[in-house]
CSV table of N, CA and C in Angstrom, one decimal:
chain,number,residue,atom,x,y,z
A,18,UNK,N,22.8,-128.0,55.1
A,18,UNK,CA,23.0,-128.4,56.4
A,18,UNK,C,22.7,-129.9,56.5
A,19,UNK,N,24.0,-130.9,57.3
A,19,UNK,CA,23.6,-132.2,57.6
A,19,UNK,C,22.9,-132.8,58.7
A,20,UNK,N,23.4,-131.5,59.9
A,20,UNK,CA,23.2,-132.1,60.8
A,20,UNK,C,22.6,-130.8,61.7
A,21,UNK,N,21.8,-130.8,63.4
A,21,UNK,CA,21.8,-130.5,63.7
A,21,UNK,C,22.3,-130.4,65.4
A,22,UNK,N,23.1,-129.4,65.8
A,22,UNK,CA,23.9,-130.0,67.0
A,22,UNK,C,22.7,-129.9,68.3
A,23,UNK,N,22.6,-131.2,68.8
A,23,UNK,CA,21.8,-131.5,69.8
A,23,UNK,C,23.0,-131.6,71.2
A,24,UNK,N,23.8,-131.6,71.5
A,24,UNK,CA,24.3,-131.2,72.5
A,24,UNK,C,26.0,-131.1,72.8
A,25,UNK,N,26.6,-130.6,73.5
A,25,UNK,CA,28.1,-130.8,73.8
A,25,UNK,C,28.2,-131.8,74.9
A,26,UNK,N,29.1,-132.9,74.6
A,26,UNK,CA,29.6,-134.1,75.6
A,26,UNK,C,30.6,-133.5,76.5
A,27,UNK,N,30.8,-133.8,77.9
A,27,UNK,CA,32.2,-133.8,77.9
A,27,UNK,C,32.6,-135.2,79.1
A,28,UNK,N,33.6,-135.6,78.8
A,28,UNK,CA,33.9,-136.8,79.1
A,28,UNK,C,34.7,-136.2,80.7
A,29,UNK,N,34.4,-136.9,81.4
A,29,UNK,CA,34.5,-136.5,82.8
A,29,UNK,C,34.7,-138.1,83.7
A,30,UNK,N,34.8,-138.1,85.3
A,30,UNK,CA,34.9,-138.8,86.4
A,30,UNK,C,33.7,-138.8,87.1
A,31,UNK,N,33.3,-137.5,87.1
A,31,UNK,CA,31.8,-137.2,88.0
A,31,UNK,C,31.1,-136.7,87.4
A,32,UNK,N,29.5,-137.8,87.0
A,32,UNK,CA,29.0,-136.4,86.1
A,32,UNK,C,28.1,-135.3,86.8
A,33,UNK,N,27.9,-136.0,87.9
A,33,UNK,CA,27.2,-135.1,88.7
A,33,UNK,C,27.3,-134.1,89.2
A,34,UNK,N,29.1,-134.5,89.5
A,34,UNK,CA,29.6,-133.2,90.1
A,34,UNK,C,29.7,-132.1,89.0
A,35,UNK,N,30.4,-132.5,88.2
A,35,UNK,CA,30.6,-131.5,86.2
A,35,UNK,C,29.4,-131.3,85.9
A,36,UNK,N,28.2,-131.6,85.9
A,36,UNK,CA,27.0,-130.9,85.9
A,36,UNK,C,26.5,-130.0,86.7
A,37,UNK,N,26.4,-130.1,88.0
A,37,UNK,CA,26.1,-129.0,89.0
A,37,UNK,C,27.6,-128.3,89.1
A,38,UNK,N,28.5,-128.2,88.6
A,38,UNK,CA,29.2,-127.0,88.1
A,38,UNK,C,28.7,-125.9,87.2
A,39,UNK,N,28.6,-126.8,85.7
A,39,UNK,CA,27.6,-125.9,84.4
A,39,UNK,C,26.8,-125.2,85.2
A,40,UNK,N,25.7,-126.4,85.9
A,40,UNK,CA,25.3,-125.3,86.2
A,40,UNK,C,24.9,-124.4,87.1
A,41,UNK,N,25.7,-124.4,88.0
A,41,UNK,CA,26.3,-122.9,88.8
A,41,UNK,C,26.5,-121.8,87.6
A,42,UNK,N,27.0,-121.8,86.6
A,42,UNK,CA,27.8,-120.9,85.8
A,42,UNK,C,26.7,-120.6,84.7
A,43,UNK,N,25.5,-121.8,84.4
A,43,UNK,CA,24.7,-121.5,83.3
A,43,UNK,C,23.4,-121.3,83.6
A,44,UNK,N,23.2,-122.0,85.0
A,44,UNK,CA,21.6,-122.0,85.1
A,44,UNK,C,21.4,-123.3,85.0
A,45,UNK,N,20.0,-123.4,84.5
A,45,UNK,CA,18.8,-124.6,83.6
A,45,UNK,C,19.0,-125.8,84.8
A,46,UNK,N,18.7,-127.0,84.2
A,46,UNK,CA,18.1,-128.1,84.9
A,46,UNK,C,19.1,-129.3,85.1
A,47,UNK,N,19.5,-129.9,85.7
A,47,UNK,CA,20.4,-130.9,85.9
A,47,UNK,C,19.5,-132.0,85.8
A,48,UNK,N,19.6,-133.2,84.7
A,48,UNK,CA,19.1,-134.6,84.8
A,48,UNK,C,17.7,-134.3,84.1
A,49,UNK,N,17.1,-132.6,83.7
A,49,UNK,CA,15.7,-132.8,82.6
A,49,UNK,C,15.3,-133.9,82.1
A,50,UNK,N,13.7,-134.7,82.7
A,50,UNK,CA,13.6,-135.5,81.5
A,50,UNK,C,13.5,-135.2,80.0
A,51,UNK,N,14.4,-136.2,79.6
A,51,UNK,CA,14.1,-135.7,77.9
A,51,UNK,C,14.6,-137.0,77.3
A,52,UNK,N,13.3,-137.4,76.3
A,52,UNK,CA,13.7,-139.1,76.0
A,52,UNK,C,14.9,-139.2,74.9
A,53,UNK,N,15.6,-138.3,74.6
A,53,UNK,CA,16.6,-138.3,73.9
A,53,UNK,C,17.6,-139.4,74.7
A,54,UNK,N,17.4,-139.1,75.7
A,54,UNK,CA,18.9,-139.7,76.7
A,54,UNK,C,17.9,-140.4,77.9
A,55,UNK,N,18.8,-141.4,78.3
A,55,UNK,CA,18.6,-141.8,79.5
A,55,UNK,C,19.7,-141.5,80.3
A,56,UNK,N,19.2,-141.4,81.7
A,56,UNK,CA,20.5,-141.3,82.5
A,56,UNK,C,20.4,-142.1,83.8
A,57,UNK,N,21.8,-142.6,83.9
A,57,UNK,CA,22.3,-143.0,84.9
A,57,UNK,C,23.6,-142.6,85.6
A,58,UNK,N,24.0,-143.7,86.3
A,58,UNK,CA,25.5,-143.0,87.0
A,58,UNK,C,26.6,-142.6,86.0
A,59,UNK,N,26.6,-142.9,84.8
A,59,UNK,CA,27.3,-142.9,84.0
A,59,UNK,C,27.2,-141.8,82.9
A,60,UNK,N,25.7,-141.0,83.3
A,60,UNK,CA,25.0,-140.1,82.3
A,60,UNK,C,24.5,-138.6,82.7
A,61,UNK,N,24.6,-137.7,82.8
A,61,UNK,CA,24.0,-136.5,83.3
A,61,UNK,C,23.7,-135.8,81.9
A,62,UNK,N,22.7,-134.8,82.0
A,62,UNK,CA,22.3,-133.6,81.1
A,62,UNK,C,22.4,-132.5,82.3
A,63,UNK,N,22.5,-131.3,81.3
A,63,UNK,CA,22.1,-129.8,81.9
A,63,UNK,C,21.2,-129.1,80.5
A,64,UNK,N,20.4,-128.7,80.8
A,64,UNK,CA,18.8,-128.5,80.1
A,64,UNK,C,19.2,-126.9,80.5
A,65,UNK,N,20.0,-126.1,79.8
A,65,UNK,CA,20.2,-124.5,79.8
A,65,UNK,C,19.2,-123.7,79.8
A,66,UNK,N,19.1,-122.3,80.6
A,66,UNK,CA,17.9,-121.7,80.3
A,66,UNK,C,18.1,-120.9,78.9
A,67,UNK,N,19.1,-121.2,78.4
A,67,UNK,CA,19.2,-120.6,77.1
A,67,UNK,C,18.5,-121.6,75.7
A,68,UNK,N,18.3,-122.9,76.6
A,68,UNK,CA,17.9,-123.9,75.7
A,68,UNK,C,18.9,-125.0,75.0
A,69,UNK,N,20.4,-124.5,75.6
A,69,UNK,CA,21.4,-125.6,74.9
A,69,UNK,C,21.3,-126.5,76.1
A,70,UNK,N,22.2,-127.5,75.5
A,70,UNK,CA,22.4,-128.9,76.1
A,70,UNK,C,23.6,-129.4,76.1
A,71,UNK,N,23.9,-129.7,77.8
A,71,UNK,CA,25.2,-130.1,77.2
A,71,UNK,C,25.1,-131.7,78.3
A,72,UNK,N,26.3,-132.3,77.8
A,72,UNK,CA,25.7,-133.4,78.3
A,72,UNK,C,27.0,-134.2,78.9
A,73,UNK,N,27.0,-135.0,80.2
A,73,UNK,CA,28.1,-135.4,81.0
A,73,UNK,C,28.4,-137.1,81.3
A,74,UNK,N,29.5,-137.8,80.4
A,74,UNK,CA,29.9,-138.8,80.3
A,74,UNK,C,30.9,-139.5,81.0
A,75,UNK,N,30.4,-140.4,82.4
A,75,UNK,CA,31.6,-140.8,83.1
A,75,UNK,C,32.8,-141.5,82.0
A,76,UNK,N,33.8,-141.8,82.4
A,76,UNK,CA,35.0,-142.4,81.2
A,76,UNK,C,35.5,-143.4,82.4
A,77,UNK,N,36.3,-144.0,82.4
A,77,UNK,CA,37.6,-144.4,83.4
A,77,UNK,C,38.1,-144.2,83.3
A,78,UNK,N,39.2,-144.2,84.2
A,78,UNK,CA,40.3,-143.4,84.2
A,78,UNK,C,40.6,-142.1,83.0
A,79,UNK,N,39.8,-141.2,82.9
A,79,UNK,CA,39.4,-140.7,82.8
A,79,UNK,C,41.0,-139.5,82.7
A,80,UNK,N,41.4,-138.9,81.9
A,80,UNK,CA,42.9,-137.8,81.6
A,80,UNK,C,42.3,-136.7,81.5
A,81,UNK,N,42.3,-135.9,82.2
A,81,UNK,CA,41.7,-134.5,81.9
A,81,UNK,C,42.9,-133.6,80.9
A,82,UNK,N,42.5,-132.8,80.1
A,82,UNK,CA,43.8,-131.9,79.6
A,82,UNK,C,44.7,-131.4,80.3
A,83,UNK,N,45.6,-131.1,80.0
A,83,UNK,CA,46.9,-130.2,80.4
A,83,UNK,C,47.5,-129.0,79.9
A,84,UNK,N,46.6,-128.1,79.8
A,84,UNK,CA,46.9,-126.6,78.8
A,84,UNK,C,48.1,-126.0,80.0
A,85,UNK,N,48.5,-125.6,78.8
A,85,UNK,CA,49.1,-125.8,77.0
A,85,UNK,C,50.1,-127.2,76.9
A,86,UNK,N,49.9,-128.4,77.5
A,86,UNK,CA,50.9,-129.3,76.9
A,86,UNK,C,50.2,-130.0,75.7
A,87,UNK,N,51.0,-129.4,74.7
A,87,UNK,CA,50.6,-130.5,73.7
A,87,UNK,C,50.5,-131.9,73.2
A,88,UNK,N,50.9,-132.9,74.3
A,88,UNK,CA,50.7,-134.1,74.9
A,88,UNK,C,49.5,-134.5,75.5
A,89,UNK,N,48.6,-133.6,76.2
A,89,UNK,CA,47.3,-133.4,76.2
A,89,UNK,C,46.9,-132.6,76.1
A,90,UNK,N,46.3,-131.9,74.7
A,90,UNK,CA,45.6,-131.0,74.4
A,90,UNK,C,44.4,-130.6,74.9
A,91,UNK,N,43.5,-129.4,75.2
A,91,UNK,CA,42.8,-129.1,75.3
A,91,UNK,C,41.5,-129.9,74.7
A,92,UNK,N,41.8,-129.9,73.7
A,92,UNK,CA,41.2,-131.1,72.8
A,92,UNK,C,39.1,-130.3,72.4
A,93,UNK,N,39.5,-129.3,73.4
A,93,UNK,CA,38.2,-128.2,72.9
A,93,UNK,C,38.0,-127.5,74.0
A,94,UNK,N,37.6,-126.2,73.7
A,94,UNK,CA,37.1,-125.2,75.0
A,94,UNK,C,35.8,-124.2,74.5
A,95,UNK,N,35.5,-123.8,75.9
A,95,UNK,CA,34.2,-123.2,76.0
A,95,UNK,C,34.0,-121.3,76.0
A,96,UNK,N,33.9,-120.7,75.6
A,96,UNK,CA,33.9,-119.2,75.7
A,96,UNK,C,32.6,-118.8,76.5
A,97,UNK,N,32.9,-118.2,77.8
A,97,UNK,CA,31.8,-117.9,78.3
A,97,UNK,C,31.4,-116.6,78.7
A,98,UNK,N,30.6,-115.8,77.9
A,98,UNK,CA,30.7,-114.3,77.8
A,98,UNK,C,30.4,-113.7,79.4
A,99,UNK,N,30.7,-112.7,80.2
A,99,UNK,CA,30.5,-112.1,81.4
A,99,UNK,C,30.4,-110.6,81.4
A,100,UNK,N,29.8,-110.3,82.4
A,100,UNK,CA,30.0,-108.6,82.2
A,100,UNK,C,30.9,-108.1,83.1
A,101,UNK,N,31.7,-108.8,84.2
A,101,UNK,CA,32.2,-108.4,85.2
A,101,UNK,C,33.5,-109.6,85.3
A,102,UNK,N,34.5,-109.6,84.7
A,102,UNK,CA,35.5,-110.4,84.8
A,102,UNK,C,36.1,-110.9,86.2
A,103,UNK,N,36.6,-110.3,86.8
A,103,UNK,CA,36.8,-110.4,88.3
A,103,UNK,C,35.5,-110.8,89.4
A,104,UNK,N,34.7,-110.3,88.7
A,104,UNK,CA,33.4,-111.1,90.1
A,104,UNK,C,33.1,-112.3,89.6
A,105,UNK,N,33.1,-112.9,88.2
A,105,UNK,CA,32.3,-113.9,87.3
A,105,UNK,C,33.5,-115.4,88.2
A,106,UNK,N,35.2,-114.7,87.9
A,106,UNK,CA,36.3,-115.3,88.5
A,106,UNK,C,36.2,-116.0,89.5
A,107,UNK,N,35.9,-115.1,90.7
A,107,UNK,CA,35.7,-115.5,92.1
A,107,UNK,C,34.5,-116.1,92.0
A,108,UNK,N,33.8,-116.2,91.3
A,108,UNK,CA,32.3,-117.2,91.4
A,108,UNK,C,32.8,-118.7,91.0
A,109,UNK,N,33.5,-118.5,89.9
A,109,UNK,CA,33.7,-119.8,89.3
A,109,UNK,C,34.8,-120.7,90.2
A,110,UNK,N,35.6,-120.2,90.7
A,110,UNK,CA,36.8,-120.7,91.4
A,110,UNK,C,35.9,-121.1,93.0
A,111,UNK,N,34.8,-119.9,92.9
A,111,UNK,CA,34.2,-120.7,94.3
A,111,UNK,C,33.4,-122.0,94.2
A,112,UNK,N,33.3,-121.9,93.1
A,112,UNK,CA,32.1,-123.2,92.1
A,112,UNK,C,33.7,-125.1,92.3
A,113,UNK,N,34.9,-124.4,91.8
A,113,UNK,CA,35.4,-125.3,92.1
A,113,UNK,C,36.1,-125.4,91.0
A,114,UNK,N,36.5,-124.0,89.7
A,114,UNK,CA,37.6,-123.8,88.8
A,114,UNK,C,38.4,-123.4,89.2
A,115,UNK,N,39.2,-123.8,88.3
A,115,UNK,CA,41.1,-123.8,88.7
A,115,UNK,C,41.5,-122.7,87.6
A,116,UNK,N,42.0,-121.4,87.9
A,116,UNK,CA,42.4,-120.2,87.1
A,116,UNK,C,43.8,-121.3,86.6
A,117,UNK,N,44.0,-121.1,85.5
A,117,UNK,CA,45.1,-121.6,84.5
A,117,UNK,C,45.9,-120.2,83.7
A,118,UNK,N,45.5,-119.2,83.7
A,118,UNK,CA,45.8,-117.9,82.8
A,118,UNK,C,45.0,-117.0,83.5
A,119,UNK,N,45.6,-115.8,83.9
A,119,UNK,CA,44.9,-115.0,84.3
A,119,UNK,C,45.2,-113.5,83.1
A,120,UNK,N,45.9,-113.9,82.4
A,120,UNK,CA,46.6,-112.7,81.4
A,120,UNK,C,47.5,-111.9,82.1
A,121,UNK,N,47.2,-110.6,81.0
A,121,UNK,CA,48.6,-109.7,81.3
A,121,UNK,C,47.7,-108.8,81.8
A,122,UNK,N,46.2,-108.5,82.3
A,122,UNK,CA,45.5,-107.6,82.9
A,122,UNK,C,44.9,-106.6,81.6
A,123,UNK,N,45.3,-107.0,80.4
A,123,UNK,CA,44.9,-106.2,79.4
A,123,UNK,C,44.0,-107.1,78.5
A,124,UNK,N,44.3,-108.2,78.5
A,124,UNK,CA,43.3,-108.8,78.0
A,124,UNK,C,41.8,-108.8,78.0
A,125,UNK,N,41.0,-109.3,77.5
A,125,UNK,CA,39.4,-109.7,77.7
A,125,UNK,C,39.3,-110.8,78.1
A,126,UNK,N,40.3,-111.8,78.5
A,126,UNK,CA,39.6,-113.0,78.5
A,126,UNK,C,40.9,-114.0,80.1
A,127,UNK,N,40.1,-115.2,80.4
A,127,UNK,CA,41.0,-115.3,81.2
A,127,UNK,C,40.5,-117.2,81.0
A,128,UNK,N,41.3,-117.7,81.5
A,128,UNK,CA,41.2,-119.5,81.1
A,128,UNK,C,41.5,-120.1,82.2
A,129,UNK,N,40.3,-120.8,82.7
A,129,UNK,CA,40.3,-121.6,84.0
A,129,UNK,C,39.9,-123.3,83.1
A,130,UNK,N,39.9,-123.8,84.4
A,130,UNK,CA,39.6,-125.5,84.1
A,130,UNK,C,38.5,-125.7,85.0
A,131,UNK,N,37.4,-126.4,84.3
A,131,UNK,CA,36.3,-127.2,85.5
A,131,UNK,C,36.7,-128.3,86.2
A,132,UNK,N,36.2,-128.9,87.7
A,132,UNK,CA,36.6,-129.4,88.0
A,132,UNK,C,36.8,-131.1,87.3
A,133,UNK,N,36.8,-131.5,86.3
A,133,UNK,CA,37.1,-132.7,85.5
A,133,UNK,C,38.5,-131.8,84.8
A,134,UNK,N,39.2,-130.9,84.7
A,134,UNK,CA,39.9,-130.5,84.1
A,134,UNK,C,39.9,-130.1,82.2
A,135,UNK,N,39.0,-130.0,82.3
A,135,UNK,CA,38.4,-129.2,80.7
A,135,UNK,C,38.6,-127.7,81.0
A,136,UNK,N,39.5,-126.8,79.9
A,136,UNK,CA,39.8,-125.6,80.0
A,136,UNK,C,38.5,-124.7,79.6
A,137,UNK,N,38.0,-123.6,80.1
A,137,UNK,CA,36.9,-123.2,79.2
A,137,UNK,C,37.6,-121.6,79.6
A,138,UNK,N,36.9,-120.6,79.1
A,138,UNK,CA,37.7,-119.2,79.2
A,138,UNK,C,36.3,-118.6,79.7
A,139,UNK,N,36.6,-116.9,80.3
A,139,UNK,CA,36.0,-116.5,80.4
A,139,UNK,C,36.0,-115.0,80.2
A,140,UNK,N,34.9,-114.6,79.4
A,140,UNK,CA,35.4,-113.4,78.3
A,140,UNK,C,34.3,-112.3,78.9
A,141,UNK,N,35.3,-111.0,78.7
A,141,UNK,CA,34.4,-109.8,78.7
A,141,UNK,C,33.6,-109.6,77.8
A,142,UNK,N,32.3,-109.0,78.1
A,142,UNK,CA,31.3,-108.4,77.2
A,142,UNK,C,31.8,-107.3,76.4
């Protein structure tokens, strides 16, 4: 092993707002002191109650993806396990995700965008 992963970035407009999204959906702490990072307007953490870290970087002008254009790719996404696909839905879309794929109803899984437009999915148990 080289390395160990200390958190997920995502490049965003708001990090405040894309942080108090996570975490609606994950829990934990928004802005935790932790001297790894400093933060400013430019900087947010979310401190998971699972213990991950993910971490929120204003950009300018700032392109969010376009799934499926391969012109802007997704460029990475999130699997977020649920027990209740349709209630987890309506939570997230009231959080302020944008459904992108809802499937064919047979699926397990369904693909929304957070409000910075990063695609993450969200999967049955």
């Amino acid at each position: 092993m080289i390395a160990k992963l200390q958190c997920v970035v995502l490049d965003c407009a708001d990090v405040l707002e894309l942080s108090g999204f996570y975490q609606g959906l994950l829990g934990g702490v928004v802005n935790q002191p932790d001297p790894r990072w400093s933060l400013d307007d430019g900087w947010a953490t979310l401190h998971s109650d699972s213990g991950f870290v993910f971490a929120f970087q204003r950009v300018a002008d700032h392109r969010p993806p376009q799934w499926p254009d391969p012109a802007r790719p997704q460029q990475f996404h999130l699997d977020l396990e649920v027990e209740d696909l349709d209630q987890a839905q309506e939570e997230v879309i009231a959080r302020g995700a944008t459904l992108l794929d809802a499937g064919d109803g047979k699926r397990s899984w369904r693909i929304f965008a957070d409000p910075a437009g990063h695609p993450f999915c969200l999967v049955r148990h």
